[in-house]
mmCIF file of C-alpha atoms in Angstrom:
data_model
loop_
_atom_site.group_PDB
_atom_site.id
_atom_site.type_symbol
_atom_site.label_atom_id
_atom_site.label_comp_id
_atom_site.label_asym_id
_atom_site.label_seq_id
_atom_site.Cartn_x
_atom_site.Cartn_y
_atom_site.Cartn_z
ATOM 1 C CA UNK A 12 10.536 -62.306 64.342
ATOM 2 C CA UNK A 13 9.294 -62.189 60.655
ATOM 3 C CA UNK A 14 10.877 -59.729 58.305
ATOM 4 C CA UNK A 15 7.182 -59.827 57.450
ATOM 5 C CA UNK A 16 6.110 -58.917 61.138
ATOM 6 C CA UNK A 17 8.947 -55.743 60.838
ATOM 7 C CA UNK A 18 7.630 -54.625 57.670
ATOM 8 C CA UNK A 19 4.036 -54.435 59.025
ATOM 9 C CA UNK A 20 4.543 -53.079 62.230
ATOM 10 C CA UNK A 21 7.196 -50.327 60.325
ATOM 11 C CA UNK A 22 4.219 -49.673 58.013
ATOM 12 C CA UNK A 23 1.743 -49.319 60.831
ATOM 13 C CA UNK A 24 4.002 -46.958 62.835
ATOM 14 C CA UNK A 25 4.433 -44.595 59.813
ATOM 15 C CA UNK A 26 0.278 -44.448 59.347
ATOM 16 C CA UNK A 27 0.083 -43.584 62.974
ATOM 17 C CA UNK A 28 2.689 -40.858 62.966
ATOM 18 C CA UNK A 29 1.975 -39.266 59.594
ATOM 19 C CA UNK A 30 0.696 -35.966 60.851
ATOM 20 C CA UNK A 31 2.983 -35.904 64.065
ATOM 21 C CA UNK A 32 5.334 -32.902 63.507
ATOM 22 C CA UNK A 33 6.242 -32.664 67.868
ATOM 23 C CA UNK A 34 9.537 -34.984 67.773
ATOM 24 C CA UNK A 35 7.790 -37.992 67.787
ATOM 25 C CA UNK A 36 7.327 -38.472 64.199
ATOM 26 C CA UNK A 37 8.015 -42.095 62.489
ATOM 27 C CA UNK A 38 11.245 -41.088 62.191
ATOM 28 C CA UNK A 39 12.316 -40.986 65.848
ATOM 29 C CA UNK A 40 10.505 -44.233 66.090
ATOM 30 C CA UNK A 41 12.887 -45.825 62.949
ATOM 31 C CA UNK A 42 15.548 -44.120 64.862
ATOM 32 C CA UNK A 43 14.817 -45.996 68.251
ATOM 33 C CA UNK A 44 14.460 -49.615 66.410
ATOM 34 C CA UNK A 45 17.891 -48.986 65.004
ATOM 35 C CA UNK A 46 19.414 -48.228 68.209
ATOM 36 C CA UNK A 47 17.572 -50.702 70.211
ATOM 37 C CA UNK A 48 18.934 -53.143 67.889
ATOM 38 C CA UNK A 49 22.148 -51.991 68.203
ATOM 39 C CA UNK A 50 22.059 -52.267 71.602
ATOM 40 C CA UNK A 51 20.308 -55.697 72.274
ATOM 41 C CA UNK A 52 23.150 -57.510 70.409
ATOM 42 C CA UNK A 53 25.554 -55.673 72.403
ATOM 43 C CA UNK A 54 24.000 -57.009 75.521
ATOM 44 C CA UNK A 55 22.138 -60.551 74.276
ATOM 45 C CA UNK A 56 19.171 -59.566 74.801
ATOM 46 C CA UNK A 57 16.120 -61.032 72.824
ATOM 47 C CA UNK A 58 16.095 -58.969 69.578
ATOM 48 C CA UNK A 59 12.716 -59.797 68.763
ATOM 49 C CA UNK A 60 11.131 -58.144 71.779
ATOM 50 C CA UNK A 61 13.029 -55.830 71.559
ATOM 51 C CA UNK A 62 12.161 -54.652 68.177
ATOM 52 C CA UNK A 63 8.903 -55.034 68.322
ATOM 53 C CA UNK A 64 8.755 -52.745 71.577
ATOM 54 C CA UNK A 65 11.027 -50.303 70.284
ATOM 55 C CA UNK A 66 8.412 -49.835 66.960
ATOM 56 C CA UNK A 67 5.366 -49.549 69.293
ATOM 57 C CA UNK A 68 6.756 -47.792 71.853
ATOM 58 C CA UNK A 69 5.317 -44.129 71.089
ATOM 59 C CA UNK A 70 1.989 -45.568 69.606
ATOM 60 C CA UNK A 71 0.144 -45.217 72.942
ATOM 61 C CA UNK A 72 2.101 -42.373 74.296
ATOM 62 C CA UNK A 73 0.368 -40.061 76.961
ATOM 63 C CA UNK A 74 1.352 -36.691 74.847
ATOM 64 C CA UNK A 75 -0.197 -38.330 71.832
ATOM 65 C CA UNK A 76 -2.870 -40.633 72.228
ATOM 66 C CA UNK A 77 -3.796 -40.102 76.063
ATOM 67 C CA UNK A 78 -7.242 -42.295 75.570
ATOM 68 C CA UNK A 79 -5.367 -45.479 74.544
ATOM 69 C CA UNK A 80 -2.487 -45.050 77.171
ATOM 70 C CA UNK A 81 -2.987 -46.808 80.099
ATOM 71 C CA UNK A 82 -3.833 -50.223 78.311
ATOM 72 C CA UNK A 83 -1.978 -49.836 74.915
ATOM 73 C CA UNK A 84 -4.474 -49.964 73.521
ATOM 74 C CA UNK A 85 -3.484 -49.805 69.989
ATOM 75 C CA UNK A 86 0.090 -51.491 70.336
ATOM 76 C CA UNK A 87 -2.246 -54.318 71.971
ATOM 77 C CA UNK A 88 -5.159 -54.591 68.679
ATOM 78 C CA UNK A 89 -2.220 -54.292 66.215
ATOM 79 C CA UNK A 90 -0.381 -57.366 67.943
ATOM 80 C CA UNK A 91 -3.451 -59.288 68.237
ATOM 81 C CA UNK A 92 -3.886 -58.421 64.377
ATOM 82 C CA UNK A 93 -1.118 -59.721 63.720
ATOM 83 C CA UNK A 94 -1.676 -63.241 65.768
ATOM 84 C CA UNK A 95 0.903 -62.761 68.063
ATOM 85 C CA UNK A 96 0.559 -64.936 71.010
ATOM 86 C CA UNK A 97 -0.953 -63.728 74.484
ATOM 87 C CA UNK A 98 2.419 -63.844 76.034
ATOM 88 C CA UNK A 99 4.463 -61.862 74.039
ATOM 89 C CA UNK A 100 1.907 -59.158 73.429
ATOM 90 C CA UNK A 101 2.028 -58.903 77.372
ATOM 91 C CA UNK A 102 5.711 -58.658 77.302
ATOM 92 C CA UNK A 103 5.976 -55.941 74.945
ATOM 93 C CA UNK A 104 3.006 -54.006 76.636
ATOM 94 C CA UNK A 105 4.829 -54.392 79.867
ATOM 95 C CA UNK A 106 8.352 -52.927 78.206
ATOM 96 C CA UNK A 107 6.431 -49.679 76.290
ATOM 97 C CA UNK A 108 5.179 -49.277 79.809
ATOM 98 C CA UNK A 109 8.042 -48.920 81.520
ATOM 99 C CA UNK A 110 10.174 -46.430 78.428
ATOM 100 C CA UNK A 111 8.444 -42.963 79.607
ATOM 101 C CA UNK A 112 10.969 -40.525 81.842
ATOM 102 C CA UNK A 113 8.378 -39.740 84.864
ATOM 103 C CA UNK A 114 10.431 -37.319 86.747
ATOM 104 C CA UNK A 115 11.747 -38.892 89.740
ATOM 105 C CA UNK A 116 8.599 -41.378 89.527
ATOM 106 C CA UNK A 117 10.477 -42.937 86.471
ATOM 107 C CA UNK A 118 11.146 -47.023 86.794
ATOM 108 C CA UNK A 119 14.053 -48.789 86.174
ATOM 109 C CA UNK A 120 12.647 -51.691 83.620
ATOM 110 C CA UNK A 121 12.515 -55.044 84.897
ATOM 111 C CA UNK A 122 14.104 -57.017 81.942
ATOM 112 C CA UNK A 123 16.941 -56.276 80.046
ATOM 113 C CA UNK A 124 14.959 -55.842 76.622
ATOM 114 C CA UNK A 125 13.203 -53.037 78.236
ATOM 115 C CA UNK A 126 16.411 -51.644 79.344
ATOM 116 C CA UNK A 127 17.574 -51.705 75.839
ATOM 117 C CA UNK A 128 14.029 -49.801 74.207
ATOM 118 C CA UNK A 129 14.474 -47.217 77.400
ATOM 119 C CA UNK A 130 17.867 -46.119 76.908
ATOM 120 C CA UNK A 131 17.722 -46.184 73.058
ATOM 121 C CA UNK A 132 14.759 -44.125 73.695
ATOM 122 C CA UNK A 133 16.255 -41.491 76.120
ATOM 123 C CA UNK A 134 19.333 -41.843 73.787
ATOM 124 C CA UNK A 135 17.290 -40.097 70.701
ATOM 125 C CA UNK A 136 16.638 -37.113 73.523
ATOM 126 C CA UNK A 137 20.030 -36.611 73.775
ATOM 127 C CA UNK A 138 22.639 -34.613 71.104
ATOM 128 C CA UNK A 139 22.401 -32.885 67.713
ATOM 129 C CA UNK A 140 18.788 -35.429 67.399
ATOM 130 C CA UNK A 141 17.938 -34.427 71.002
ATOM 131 C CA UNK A 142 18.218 -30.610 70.905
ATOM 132 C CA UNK A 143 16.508 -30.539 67.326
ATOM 133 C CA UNK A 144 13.810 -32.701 69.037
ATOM 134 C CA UNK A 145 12.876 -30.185 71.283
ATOM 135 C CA UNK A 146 12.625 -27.245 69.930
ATOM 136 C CA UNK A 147 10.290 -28.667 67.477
ATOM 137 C CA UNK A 148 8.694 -30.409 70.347
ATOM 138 C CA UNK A 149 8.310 -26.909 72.349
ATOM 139 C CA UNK A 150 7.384 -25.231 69.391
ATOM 140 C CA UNK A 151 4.560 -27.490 67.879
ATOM 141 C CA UNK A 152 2.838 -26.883 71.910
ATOM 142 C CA UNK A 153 3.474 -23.483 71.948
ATOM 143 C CA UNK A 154 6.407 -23.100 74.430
ATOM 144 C CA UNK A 155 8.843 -20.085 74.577
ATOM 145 C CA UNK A 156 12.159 -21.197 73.816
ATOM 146 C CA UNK A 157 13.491 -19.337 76.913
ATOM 147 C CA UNK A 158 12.930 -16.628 79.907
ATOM 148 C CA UNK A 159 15.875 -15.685 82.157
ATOM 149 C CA UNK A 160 12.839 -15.233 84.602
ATOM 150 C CA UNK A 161 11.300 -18.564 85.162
ATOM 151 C CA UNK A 162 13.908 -21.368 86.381
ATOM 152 C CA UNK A 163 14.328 -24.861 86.088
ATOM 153 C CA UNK A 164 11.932 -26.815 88.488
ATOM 154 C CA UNK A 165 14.308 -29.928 89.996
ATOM 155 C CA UNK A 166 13.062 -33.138 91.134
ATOM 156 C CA UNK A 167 9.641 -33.021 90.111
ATOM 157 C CA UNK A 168 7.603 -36.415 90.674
ATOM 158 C CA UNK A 169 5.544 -37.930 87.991
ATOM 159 C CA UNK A 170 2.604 -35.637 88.856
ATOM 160 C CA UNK A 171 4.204 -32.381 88.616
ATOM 161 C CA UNK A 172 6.349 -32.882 85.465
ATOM 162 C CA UNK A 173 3.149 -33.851 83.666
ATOM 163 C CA UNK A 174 1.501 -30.243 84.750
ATOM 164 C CA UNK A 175 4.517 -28.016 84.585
ATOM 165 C CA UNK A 176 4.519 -25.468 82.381
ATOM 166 C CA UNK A 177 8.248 -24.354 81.340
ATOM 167 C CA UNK A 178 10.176 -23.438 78.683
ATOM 168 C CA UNK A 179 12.434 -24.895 75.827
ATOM 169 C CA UNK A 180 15.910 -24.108 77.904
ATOM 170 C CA UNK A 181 14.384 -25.449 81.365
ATOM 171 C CA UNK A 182 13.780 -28.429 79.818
ATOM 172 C CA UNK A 183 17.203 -29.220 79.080
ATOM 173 C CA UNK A 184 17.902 -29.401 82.324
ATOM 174 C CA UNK A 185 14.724 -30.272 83.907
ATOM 175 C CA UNK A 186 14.904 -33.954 82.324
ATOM 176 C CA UNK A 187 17.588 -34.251 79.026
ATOM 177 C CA UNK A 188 20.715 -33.484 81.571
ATOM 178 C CA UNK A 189 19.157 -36.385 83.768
ATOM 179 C CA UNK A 190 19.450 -38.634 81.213
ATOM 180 C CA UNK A 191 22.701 -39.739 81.080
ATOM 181 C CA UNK A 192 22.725 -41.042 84.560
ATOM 182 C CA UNK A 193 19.897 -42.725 84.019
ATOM 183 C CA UNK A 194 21.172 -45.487 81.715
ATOM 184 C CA UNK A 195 20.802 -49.131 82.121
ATOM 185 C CA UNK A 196 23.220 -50.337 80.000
ATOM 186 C CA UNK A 197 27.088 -50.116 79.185
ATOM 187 C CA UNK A 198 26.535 -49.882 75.967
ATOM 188 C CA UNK A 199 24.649 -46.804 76.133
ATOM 189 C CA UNK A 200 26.415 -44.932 78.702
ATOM 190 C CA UNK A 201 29.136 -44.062 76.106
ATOM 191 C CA UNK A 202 27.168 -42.824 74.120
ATOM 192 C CA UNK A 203 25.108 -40.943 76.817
ATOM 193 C CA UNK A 204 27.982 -38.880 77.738
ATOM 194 C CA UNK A 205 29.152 -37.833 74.368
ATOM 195 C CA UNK A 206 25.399 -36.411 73.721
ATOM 196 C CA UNK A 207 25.502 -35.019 76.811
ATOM 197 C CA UNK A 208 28.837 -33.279 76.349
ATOM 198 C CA UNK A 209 27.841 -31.888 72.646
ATOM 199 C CA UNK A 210 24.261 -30.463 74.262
ATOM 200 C CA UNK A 211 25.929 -28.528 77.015
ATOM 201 C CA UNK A 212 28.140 -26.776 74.453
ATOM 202 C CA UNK A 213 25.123 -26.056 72.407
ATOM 203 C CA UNK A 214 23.604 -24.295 75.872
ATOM 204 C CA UNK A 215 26.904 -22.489 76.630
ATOM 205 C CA UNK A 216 26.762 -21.219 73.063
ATOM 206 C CA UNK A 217 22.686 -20.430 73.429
ATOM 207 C CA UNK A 218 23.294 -18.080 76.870
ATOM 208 C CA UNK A 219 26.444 -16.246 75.119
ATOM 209 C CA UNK A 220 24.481 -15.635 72.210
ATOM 210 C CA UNK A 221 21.487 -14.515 74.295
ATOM 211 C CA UNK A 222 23.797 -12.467 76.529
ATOM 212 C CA UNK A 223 25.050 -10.550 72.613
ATOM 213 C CA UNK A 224 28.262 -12.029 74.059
ATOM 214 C CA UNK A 225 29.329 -13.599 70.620
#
């Protein structure tokens, strides 16, 4: 791939994102690209793919541009505008497809570059990145952080994690302490379980504080 090609797509995904202020901003994208990368030379994957998917993942995303999600749409018109071949525009569209956590719905990707864009994506929802990431998330739509009196909803399919309603706390466990069983790769699953281990503390800390135990 180009350095050209990077430097587009880059500027592309920071014109799409400018007003985002949910989690999803052009900086979690940048963030995803650097771990994909990481984690594609780790395994051999193709980089290029890889890269390219991991930049365009979000552009089509259901919470942010629901009209162009099912086709990718605009991943798809920004490839073409950049005369990428047929083929390769079908193999990225088929790897942003496959990224999104969908409950108990969510795939396992086919190839091993869109293992790599998955777990570096569920990777940026995990940690210091991860918790930070959703309470601005929860905040920007209006969610309550937390209330002792609704509880987590477990295995919800694709369908009902798309329409429940819940709040900041339930979500930790209601998908982001999923997530580290969910990896594809060895080179993530490290990693996984360090975030993991660093958000639970932060939740201990949350109830005790909640509690007026510390």
């Amino acid at each position: 791939m180009s350095e050209q090609l990077i430097k587009s797509t880059i500027a592309y995904v920071k014109e799409v994102f400018a007003t985002d202020f949910s989690g999803h901003d052009c900086f979690h994208t940048m963030r995803v690209y650097k771990m994909a990368t990481n984690i594609a030379m780790k395994e051999n994957a193709d980089l290029q793919l890889v890269q390219l998917a991991a930049l365009l993942h979000d552009v089509d995303d259901r919470k942010l541009s629901p009209k162009t999600c099912e086709n990718k749409d605009r991943a798809v018109a920004f490839m073409r505008g950049q005369g990428l071949c047929e083929e390769t525009i079908a193999q990225v569209k088929d790897i942003i497809g496959e990224v999104s956590f969908m409950g108990t719905d969510s795939v396992v990707p086919k190839t091993l570059e869109g293992k790599c864009v998955q777990d570096a994506d569920r990777l940026d929802a995990l940690g210091a990145m991860g918790i930070a990431r959703a309470f601005a998330y929860g905040g920007n739509h209006n969610r309550i952080m937390y209330d002792p009196e609704m509880k987590p909803a477990l295995n919800m399919s694709k369908e009902e994690y798309q329409n429940h309603v819940s709040t900041t706390v339930n979500h930790f466990y209601e998908k982001l302490f999923l997530l580290k069983d969910m990896m594809n790769t060895e080179s993530s699953k490290a990693i996984a379980e360090h975030r993991e281990r660093y958000m639970k503390d932060y939740i201990d800390e949350f109830m005790d504080e909640w509690e007026g135990l510390k």
